[in-house]
XYZ file of C-alpha atoms in Angstrom:
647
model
C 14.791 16.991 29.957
C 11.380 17.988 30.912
C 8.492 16.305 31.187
C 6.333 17.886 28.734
C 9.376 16.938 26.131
C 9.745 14.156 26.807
C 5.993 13.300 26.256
C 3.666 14.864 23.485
C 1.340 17.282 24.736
C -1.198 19.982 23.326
C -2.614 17.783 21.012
C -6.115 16.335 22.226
C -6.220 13.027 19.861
C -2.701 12.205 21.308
C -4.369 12.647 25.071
C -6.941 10.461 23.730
C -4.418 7.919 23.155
C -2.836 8.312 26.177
C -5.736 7.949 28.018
C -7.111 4.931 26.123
C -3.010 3.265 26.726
C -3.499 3.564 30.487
C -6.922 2.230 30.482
C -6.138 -0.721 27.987
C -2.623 -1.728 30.164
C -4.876 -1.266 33.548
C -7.601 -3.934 32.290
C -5.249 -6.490 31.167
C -2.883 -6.190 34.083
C -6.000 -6.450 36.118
C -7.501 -9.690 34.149
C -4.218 -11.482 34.635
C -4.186 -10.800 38.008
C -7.888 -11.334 38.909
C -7.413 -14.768 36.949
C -3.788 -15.589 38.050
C -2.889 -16.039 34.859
C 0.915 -14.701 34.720
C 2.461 -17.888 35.318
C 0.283 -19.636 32.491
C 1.338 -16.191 30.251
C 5.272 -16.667 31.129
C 5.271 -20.497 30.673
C 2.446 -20.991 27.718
C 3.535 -18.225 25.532
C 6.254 -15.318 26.588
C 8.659 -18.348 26.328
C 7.454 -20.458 24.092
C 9.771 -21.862 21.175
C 7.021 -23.805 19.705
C 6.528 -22.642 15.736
C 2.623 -22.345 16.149
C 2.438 -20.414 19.455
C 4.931 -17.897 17.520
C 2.740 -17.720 14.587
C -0.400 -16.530 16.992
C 1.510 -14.345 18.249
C 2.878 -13.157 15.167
C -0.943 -12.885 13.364
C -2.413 -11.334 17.187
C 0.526 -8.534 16.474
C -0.369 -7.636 13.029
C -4.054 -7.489 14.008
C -3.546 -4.328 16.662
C -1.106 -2.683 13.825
C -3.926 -3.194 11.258
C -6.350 -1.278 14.082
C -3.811 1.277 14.739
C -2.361 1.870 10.692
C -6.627 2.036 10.070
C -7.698 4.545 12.118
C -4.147 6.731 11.090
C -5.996 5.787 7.494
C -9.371 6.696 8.900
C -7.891 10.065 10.575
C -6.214 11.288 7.399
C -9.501 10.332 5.125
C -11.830 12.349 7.448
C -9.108 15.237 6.953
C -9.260 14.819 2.970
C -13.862 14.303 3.191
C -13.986 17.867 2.593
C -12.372 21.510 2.133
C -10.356 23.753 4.153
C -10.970 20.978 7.076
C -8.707 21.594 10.667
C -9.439 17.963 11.700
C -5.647 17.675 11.646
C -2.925 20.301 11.241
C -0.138 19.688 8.951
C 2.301 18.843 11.055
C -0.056 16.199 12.726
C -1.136 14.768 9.544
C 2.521 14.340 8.139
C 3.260 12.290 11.306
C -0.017 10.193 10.891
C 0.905 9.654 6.995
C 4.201 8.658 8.015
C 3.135 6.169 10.593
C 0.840 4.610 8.287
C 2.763 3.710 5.537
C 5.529 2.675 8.223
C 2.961 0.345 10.052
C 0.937 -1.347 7.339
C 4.105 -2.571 5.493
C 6.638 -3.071 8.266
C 4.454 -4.049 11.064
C 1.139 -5.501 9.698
C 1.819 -6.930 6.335
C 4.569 -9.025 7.063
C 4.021 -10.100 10.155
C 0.738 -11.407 9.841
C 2.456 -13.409 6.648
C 5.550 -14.647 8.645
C 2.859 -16.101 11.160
C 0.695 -17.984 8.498
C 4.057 -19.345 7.564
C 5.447 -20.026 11.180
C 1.763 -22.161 11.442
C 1.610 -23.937 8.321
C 4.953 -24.344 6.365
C 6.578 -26.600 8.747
C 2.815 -28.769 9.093
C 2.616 -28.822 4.869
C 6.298 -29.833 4.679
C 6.031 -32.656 7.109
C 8.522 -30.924 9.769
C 8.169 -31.022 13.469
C 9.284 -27.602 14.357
C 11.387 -25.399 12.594
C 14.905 -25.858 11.834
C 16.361 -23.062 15.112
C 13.496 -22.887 17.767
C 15.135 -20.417 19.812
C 16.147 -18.231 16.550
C 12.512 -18.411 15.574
C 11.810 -16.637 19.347
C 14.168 -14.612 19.264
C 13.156 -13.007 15.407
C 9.229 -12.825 17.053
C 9.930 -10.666 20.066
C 12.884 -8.810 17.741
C 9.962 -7.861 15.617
C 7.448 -7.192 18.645
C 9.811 -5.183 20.333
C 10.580 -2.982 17.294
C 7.129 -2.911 16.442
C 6.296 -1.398 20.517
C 9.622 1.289 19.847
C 7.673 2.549 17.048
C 4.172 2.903 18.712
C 5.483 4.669 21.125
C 6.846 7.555 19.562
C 3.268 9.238 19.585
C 2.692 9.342 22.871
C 6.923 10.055 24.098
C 8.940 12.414 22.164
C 6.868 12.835 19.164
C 6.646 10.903 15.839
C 8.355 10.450 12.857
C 7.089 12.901 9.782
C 9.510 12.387 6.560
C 7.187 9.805 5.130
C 7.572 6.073 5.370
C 10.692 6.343 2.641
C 12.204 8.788 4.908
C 13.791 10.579 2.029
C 17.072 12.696 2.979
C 18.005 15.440 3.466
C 14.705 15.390 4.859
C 14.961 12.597 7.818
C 18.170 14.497 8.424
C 19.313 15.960 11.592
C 19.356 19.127 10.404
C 15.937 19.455 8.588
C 14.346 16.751 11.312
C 15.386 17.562 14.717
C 14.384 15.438 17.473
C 13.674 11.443 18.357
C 10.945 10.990 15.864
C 13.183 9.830 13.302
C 15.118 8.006 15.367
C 12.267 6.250 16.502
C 12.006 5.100 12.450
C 15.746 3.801 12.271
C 15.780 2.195 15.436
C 12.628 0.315 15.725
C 12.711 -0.580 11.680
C 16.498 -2.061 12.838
C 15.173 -3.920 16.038
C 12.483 -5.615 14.010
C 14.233 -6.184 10.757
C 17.128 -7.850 12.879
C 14.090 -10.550 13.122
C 12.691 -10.443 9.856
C 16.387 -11.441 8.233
C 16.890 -14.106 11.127
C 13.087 -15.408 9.934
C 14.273 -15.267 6.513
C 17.504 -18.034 6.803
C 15.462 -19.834 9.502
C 12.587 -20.589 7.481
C 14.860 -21.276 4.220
C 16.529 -23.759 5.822
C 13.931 -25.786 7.432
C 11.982 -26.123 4.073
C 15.498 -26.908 2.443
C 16.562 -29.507 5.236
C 13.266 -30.947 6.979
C 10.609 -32.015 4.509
C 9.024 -35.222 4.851
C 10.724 -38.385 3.219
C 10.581 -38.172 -0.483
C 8.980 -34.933 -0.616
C 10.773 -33.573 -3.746
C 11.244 -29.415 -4.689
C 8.320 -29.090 -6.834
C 5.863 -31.865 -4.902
C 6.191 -28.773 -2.390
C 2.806 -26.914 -1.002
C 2.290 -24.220 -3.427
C 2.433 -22.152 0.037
C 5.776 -23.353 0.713
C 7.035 -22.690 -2.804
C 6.074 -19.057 -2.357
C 7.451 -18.660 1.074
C 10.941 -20.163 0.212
C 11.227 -17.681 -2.462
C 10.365 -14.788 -0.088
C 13.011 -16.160 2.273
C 15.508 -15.583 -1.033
C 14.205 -11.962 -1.438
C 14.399 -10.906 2.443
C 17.713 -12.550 2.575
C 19.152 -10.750 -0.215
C 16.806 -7.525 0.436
C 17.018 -6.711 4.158
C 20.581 -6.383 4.753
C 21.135 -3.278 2.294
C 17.937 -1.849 4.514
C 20.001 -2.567 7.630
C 23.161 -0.728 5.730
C 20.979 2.056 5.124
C 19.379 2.471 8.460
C 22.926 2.189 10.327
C 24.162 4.965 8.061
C 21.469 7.879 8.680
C 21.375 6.485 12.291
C 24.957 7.740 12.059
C 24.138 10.349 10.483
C 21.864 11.958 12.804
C 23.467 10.618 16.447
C 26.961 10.889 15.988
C 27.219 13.981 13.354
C 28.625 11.576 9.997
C 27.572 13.012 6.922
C 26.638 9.812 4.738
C 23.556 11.677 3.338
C 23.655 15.072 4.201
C 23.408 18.129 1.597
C 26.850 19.406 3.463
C 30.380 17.540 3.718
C 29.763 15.673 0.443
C 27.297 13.580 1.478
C 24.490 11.815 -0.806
C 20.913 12.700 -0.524
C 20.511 10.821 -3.484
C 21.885 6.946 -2.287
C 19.303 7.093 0.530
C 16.801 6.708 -2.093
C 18.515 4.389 -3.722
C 19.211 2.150 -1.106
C 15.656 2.251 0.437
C 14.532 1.358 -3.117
C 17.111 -1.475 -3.852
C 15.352 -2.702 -0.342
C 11.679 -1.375 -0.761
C 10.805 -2.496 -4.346
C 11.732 -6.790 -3.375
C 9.967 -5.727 -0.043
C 6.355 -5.448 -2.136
C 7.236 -9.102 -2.886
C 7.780 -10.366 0.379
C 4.472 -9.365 1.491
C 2.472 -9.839 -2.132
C 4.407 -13.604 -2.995
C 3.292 -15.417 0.358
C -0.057 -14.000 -0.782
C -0.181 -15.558 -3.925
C 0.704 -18.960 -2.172
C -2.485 -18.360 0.167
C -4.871 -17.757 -3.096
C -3.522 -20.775 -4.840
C -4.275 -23.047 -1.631
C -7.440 -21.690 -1.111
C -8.861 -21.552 -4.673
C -7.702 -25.078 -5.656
C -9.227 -26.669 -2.151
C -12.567 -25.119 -2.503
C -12.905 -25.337 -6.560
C -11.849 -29.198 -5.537
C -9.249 -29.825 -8.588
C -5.710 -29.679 -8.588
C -4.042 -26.366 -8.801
C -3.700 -25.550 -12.689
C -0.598 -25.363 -13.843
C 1.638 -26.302 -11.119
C 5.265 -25.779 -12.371
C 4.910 -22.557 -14.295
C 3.183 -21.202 -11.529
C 6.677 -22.064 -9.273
C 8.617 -20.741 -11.939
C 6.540 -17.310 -12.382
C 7.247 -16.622 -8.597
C 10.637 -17.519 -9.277
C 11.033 -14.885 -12.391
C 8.945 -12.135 -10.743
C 11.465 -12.419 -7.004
C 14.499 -11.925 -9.675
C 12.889 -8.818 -11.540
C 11.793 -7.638 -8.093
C 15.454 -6.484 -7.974
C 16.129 -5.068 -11.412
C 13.428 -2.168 -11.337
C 13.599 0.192 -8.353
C 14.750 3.260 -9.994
C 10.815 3.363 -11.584
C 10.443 5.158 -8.612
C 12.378 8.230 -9.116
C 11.751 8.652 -12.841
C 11.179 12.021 -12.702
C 14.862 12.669 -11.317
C 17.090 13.021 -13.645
C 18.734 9.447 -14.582
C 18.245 10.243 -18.225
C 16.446 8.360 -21.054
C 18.730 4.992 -21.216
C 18.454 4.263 -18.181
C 14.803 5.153 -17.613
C 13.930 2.902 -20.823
C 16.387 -0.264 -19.100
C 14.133 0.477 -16.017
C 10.897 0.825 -17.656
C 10.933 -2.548 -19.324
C 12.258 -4.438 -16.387
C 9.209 -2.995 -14.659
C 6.611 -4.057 -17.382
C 7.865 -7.599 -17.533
C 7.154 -8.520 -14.534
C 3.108 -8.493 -15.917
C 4.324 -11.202 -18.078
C 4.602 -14.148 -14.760
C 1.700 -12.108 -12.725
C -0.313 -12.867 -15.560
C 0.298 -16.502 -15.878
C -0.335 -16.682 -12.204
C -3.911 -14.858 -13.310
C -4.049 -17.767 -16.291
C -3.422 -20.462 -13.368
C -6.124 -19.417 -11.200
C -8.784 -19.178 -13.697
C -7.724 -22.705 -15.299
C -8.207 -24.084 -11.631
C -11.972 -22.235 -11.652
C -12.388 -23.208 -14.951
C -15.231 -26.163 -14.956
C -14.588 -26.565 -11.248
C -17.277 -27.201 -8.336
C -16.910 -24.044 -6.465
C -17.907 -23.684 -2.530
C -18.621 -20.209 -1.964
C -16.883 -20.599 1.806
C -15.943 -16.984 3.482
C -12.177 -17.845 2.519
C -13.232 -18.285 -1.307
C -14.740 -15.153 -1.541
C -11.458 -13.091 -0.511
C -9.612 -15.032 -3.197
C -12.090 -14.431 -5.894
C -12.223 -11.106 -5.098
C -8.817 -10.377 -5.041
C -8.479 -11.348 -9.172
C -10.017 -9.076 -10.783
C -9.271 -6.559 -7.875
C -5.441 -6.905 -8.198
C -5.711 -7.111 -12.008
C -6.710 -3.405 -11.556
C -4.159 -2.302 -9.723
C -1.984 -4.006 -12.170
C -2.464 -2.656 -14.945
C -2.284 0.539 -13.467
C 1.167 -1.075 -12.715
C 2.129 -1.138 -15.856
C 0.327 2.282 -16.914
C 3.356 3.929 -14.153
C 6.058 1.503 -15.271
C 6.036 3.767 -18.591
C 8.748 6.625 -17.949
C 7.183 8.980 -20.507
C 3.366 8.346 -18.738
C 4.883 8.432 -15.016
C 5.789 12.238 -15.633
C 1.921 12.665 -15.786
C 0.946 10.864 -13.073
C 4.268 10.982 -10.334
C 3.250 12.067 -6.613
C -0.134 12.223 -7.912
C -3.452 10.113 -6.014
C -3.688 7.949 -9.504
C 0.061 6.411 -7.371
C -2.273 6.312 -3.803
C -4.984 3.961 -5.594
C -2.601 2.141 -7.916
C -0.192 0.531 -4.650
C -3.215 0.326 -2.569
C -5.121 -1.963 -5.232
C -2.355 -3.935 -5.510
C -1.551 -3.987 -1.710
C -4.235 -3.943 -0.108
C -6.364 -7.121 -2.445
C -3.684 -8.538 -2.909
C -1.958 -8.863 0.467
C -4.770 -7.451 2.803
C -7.582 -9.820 1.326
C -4.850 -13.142 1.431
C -4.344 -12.119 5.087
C -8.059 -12.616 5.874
C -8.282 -15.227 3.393
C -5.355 -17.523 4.987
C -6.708 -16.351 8.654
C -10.482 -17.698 7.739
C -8.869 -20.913 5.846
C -6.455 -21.975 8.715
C -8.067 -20.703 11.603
C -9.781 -24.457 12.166
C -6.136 -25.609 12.502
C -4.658 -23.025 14.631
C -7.952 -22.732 17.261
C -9.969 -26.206 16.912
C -13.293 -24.136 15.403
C -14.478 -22.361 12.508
C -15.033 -18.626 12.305
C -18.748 -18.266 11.490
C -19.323 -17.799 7.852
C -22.595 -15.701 8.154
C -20.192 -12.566 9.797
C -17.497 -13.629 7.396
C -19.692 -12.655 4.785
C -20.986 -9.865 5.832
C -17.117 -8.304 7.009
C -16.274 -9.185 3.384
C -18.964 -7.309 1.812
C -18.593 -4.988 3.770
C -14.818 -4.483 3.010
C -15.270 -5.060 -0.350
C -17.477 -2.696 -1.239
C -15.449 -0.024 1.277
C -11.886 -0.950 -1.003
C -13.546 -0.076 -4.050
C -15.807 2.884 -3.388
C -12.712 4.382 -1.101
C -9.938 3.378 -4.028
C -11.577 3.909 -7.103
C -12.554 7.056 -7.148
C -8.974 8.157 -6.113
C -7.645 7.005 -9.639
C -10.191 10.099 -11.013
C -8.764 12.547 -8.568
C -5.453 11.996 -9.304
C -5.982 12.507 -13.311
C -7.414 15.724 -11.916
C -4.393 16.741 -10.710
C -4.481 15.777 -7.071
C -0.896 15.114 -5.596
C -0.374 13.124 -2.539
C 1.077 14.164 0.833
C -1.496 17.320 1.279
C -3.352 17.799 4.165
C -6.217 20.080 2.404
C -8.190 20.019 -0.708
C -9.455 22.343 -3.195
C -13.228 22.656 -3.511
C -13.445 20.860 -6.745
C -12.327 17.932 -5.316
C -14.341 17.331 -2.593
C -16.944 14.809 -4.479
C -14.576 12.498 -5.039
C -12.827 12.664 -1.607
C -16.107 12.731 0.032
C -17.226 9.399 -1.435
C -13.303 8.069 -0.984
C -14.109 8.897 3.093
C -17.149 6.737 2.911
C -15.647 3.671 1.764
C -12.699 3.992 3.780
C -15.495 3.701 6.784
C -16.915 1.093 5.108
C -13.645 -0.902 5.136
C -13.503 0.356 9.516
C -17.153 -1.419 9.270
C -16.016 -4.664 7.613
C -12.936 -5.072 10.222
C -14.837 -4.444 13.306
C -17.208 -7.368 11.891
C -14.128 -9.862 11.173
C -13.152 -8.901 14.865
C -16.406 -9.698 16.324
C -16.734 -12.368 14.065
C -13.514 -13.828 16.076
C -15.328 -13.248 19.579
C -18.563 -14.500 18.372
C -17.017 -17.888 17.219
C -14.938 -18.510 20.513
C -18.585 -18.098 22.262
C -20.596 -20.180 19.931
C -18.737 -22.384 17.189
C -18.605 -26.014 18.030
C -15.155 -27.726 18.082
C -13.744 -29.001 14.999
C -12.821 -32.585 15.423
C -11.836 -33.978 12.417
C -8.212 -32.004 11.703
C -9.656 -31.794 8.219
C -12.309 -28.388 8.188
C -12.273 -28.546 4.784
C -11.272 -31.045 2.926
C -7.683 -30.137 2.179
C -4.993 -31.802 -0.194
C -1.693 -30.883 1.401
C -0.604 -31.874 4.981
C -1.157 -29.638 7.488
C -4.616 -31.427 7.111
C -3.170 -34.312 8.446
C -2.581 -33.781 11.935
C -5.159 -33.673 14.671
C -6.907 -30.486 16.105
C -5.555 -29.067 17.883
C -2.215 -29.728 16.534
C 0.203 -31.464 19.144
C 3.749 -29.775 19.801
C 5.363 -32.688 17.603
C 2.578 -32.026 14.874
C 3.376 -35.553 13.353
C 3.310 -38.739 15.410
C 5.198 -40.458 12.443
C 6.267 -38.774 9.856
C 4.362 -39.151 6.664
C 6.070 -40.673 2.916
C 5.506 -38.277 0.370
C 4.808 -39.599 -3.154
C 3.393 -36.323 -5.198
C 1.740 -33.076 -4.651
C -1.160 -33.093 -2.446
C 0.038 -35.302 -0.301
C -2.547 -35.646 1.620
C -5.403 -36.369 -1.178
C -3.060 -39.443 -1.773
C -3.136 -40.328 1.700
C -6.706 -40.164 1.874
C -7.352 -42.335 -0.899
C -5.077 -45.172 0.583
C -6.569 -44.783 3.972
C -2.834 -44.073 5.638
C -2.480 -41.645 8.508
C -0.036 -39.824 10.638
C -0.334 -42.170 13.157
C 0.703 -45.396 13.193
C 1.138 -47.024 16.496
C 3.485 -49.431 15.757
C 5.810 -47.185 13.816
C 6.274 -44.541 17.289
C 9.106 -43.718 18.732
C 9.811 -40.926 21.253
C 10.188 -37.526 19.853
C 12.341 -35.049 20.848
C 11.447 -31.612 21.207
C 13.165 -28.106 22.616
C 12.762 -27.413 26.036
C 10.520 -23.266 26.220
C 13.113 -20.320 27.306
C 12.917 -17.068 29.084
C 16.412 -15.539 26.887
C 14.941 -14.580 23.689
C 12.408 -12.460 25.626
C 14.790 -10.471 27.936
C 17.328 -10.452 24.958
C 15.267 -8.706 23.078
C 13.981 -6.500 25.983
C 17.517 -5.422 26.793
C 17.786 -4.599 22.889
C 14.538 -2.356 23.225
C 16.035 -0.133 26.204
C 19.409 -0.089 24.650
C 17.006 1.042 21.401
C 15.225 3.413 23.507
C 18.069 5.106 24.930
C 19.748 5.552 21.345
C 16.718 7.391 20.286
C 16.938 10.076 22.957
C 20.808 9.984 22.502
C 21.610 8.795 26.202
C 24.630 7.479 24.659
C 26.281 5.848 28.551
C 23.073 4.256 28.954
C 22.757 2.793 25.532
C 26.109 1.272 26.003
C 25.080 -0.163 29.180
C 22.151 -1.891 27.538
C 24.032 -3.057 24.754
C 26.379 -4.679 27.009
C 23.671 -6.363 28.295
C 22.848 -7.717 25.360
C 26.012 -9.128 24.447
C 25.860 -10.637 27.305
C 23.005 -12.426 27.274
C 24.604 -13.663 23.753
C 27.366 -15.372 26.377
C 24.948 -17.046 28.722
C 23.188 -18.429 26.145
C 26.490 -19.306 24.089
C 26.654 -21.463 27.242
C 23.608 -22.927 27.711
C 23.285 -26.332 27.042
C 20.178 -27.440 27.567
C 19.133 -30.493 25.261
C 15.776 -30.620 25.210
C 13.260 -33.174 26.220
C 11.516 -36.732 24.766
C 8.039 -36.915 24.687
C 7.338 -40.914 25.439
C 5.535 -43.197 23.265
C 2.540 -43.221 25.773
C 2.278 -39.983 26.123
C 1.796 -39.779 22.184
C -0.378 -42.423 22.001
C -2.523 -40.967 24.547
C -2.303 -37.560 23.024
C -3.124 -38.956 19.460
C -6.265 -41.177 20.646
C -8.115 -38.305 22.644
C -7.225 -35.551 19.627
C -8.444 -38.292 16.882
C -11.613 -39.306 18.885
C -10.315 -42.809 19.022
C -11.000 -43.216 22.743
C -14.233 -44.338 22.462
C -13.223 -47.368 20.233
């Protein structure tokens, strides 16, 4: 192979990104050198088993795939501002559509969600780690690892364009030649391998390791919605990893699972994505609805509203998530019966979103509110997300759908409901737990102003795009016609807007480590459920004795009796997992083997492989215990994290 296939060339924005790669990798090798910081990277964090490490990691991931998925979003809106526009060919802009929709759901979305739960879950449930450490490694760099594969199909060998579905015959061999599809299947396999291991980890910690007498449904609201996601991914992601094996098949070794020749089936690609890809807008919107419900009942100060039928509506709407994903290929022929069965399966699920709406505004509802940077995301997502509801249920009709199918009124209806209802609860759960996770508050001045900003971007970039596509607008174009160019101009500006309000939540970040002063209390705001009842910044143990749980909001009770999580003479050492190198090269055996598959180097993929396997061996054999952090050590741990030394 030569070198100008094997990386992408004649395209100046990809040189750009080159360029701006080399420079980026230079300055942080440089810094850690400079600084000698690699032995504090390789012992603090590259091997780190510890649940809240993993969750920083998880949320510093999702951040760079939220810069890179914006600016493919800011690339393809400055393509759309105005007519007849060369900004990008089609070719390029069918690879940048592709890798958006690929990176915002699969590498931004759920990640940043998986590490607000890695953080908080085990703290609100009283646990001291998770249930499998070294799993819980292991699914991170699984993820990051797929997540890098992916990234770097723009720069070497060129990058998938069939659209984040990936529709066949389409992301077939035949009609895609090449590694950028490859670069789709494998990395989407390396990091759902850690999603599904993140699923049954997480399950069973919340099942196993809750605090004495914490009962189901005295449970975090946050928790309740993350055990229920665990369900969905757990029963969701292995008929993705079916899929993805089969076209990988497909297109390596010559099978014809969903090819238009040797009786393959175009047709159960789509409906396996689907059967996988409708639960998945659950796994990324449920978690969200936990973070509103936390954050609107701590800072209206009551008691979440309606407790139990909230549970129960995010139990309902994870079982319909799996009864209506052939709403998405109305328009292909199933016939009337089963479009009808599908149609009404879809509109019920407004029937528990809407109690969930009911909850929230009973918890508002003659409540003291504190207008805190965190609030503001969650009171903007309501009537936000009720918009892109509704439109929900405006495509859930068969009959309407043939009207607006493949059209831009689609393009605003997922992004309303996406983007305020998953984007806003990631900056809303950021902003609320950052105290925890760093020992300071963001500033709430530039919180503001990044949420007004964004705001105000979301709609003016959204709305309008509901207008265009009742004009007739379809998706997936890379030009416009001259009568739509109002509309798409003013869509271009918010979409800045939003670029405006994220830069300011990223400076806002910088500007805090500078200047905020340490929060010492462990409680930044007054919370009612027991992550707020550990010290900041949390110890590895997170609980010097283990708290008694009575009722929800534990920790209001707690307050009011005056107990805490630590009580000297109730200590006892605590034993914890000793850090380990093996997920890390595990995983970074997985990504060459990965690598190799995508070029077809079939000898050297096997070679990898067998590495991995037998890294499974050593480790199969490893059997290392752990340590015991002493008594003193807590106490002296607790004392200078509590303030107490001065007593």
């Amino acid at each position: 192979m030569k070198l100008d296939e094997f990386f992408v060339t004649g395209e100046p924005l990809i040189y750009g990104g080159m360029v701006a790669i080399v420079l980026v990798t230079s300055a942080i090798i440089f810094i850690l050198t400079y600084f000698k910081k690699w032995k504090w990277l390789w012992q603090e964090w590259l091997t780190t088993v510890d649940h809240k490490k993993i969750g920083i990691m998880y949320i510093l991931s999702a951040l760079a795939m939220l810069f890179r998925g914006g600016m493919d979003a800011l690339m393809m809106r400055a393509q759309l501002a105005v007519p007849n526009w060369n900004f990008l060919n089609a070719q390029h802009y069918n690879e940048i559509f592709t890798t958006h929709g690929t990176v915002m759901i699969i590498f931004m979305a759920m990640p940043f969600l998986i590490g607000l739960m890695n953080i908080v879950v085990p703290l609100q449930i009283g646990a001291r780690d998770f249930a499998f450490p070294f799993v819980n490694a292991i699914s991170f760099w699984s993820f990051f690892f797929g997540a890098m594969l992916f990234n770097i199909s723009f720069v070497i060998g060129g990058s998938p364009d069939a659209g984040w579905t990936s529709y066949t015959p389409l992301a077939g061999a035949a009609m895609s030649p090449g590694p950028g599809e490859n670069f789709y299947l494998l990395g989407l396999q390396l990091a759902g391998i850690g999603t599904l291991a993140t699923g049954i980890n997480l399950m069973v910690t919340i099942l196993k390791m809750r605090a004495p007498g914490m009962k189901m449904f005295q449970m975090p609201i946050f928790t309740w919605s993350s055990l229920i996601t665990c369900f969905i991914i757990i029963f969701a992601f292995p008929i993705l990893t079916i899929a993805l094996a089969l076209l990988t098949i497909d297109r390596i070794f010559g099978s014809q699972f969903f090819t238009l020749t040797g009786e393959g089936l175009p047709m159960m690609w789509a409906n396996l994505f689907w059967m996988w890809g409708h639960p998945e807008v659950y796994i990324v919107i449920l978690p969200a609805f936990g973070i509103f419900s936390e954050v609107i009942s701590t800072f209206a100060h009551k008691r979440l509203f309606g407790y139990n039928a909230m549970v129960w509506s995010i139990i309902i709407i994870a079982g319909l998530s799996f009864l209506v994903w052939v709403h998405h290929f109305f328009t292909m022929g199933a016939g009337a019966f089963v479009n009808s069965v599908f149609s009404v399966s879809t509109m019920l699920i407004a029937v528990p979103t809407g109690v969930k709406i009911f909850n929230w505004l009973g918890t508002l509802y003659k409540s003291k509110i504190e207008f805190s940077t965190a609030m503001l995301w969650a009171l903007a997502f309501v009537p936000s997300f009720v918009i892109g509801g509704v439109t929900g249920v405006m495509l859930g009709m068969a009959s309407a759908d043939y009207q607006f199918h493949n059209s831009y009124f689609l393009i605003a209806h997922f992004h309303y409901v996406l983007i305020a209802g998953t984007v806003f609860a990631c900056f809303a759960g950021l902003t609320y737990w950052y105290p925890k996770m760093f020992g300071l508050k963001l500033n709430e001045r530039l919180g503001k102003w990044a949420f007004w900003f964004f705001l105000i971007g979301f709609h003016v970039c959204f709305l309008p795009q509901y207008f265009i596509g009742w004009d007739g607008m379809p998706r997936r174009i890379f030009y416009i016609m001259p009568e739509w160019f109002t509309l798409n101009f003013i869509s271009t500006i918010g979409a800045f807007g939003m670029g405006i309000g994220f830069a300011i939540f990223i400076y806002n970040v910088y500007y805090s480590y500078r200047y905020s002063p340490r929060e010492e209390t462990g409680d930044a705001w007054g919370g009612r459920t027991l992550e707020w009842a550990t010290p900041t910044p949390v110890p590895p143990y997170n609980f010097a004795t283990l708290p008694e749980v009575h009722q929800l909001d534990a920790f209001m009770e707690m307050k009011e009796k005056g107990e805490t999580t630590f009580e000297e003479k109730k200590l006892q050492p605590i034993h914890m997992p000793n850090n380990s190198g093996k997920p890390f090269i595990m995983m970074l055996i997985l990504f060459f083997a990965s690598f190799a598959l995508v070029f077809e180097w079939i000898p050297l993929a096997a070679i990898f492989l067998a590495g991995g396997f037998i890294m499974m061996i050593i480790r199969s054999f490893d059997y290392d215990e752990g340590y015991h952090i002493s008594v003193a050590e807590i106490k002296r741990l607790e004392r200078e994290r509590r303030g107490l030394d001065h007593e």
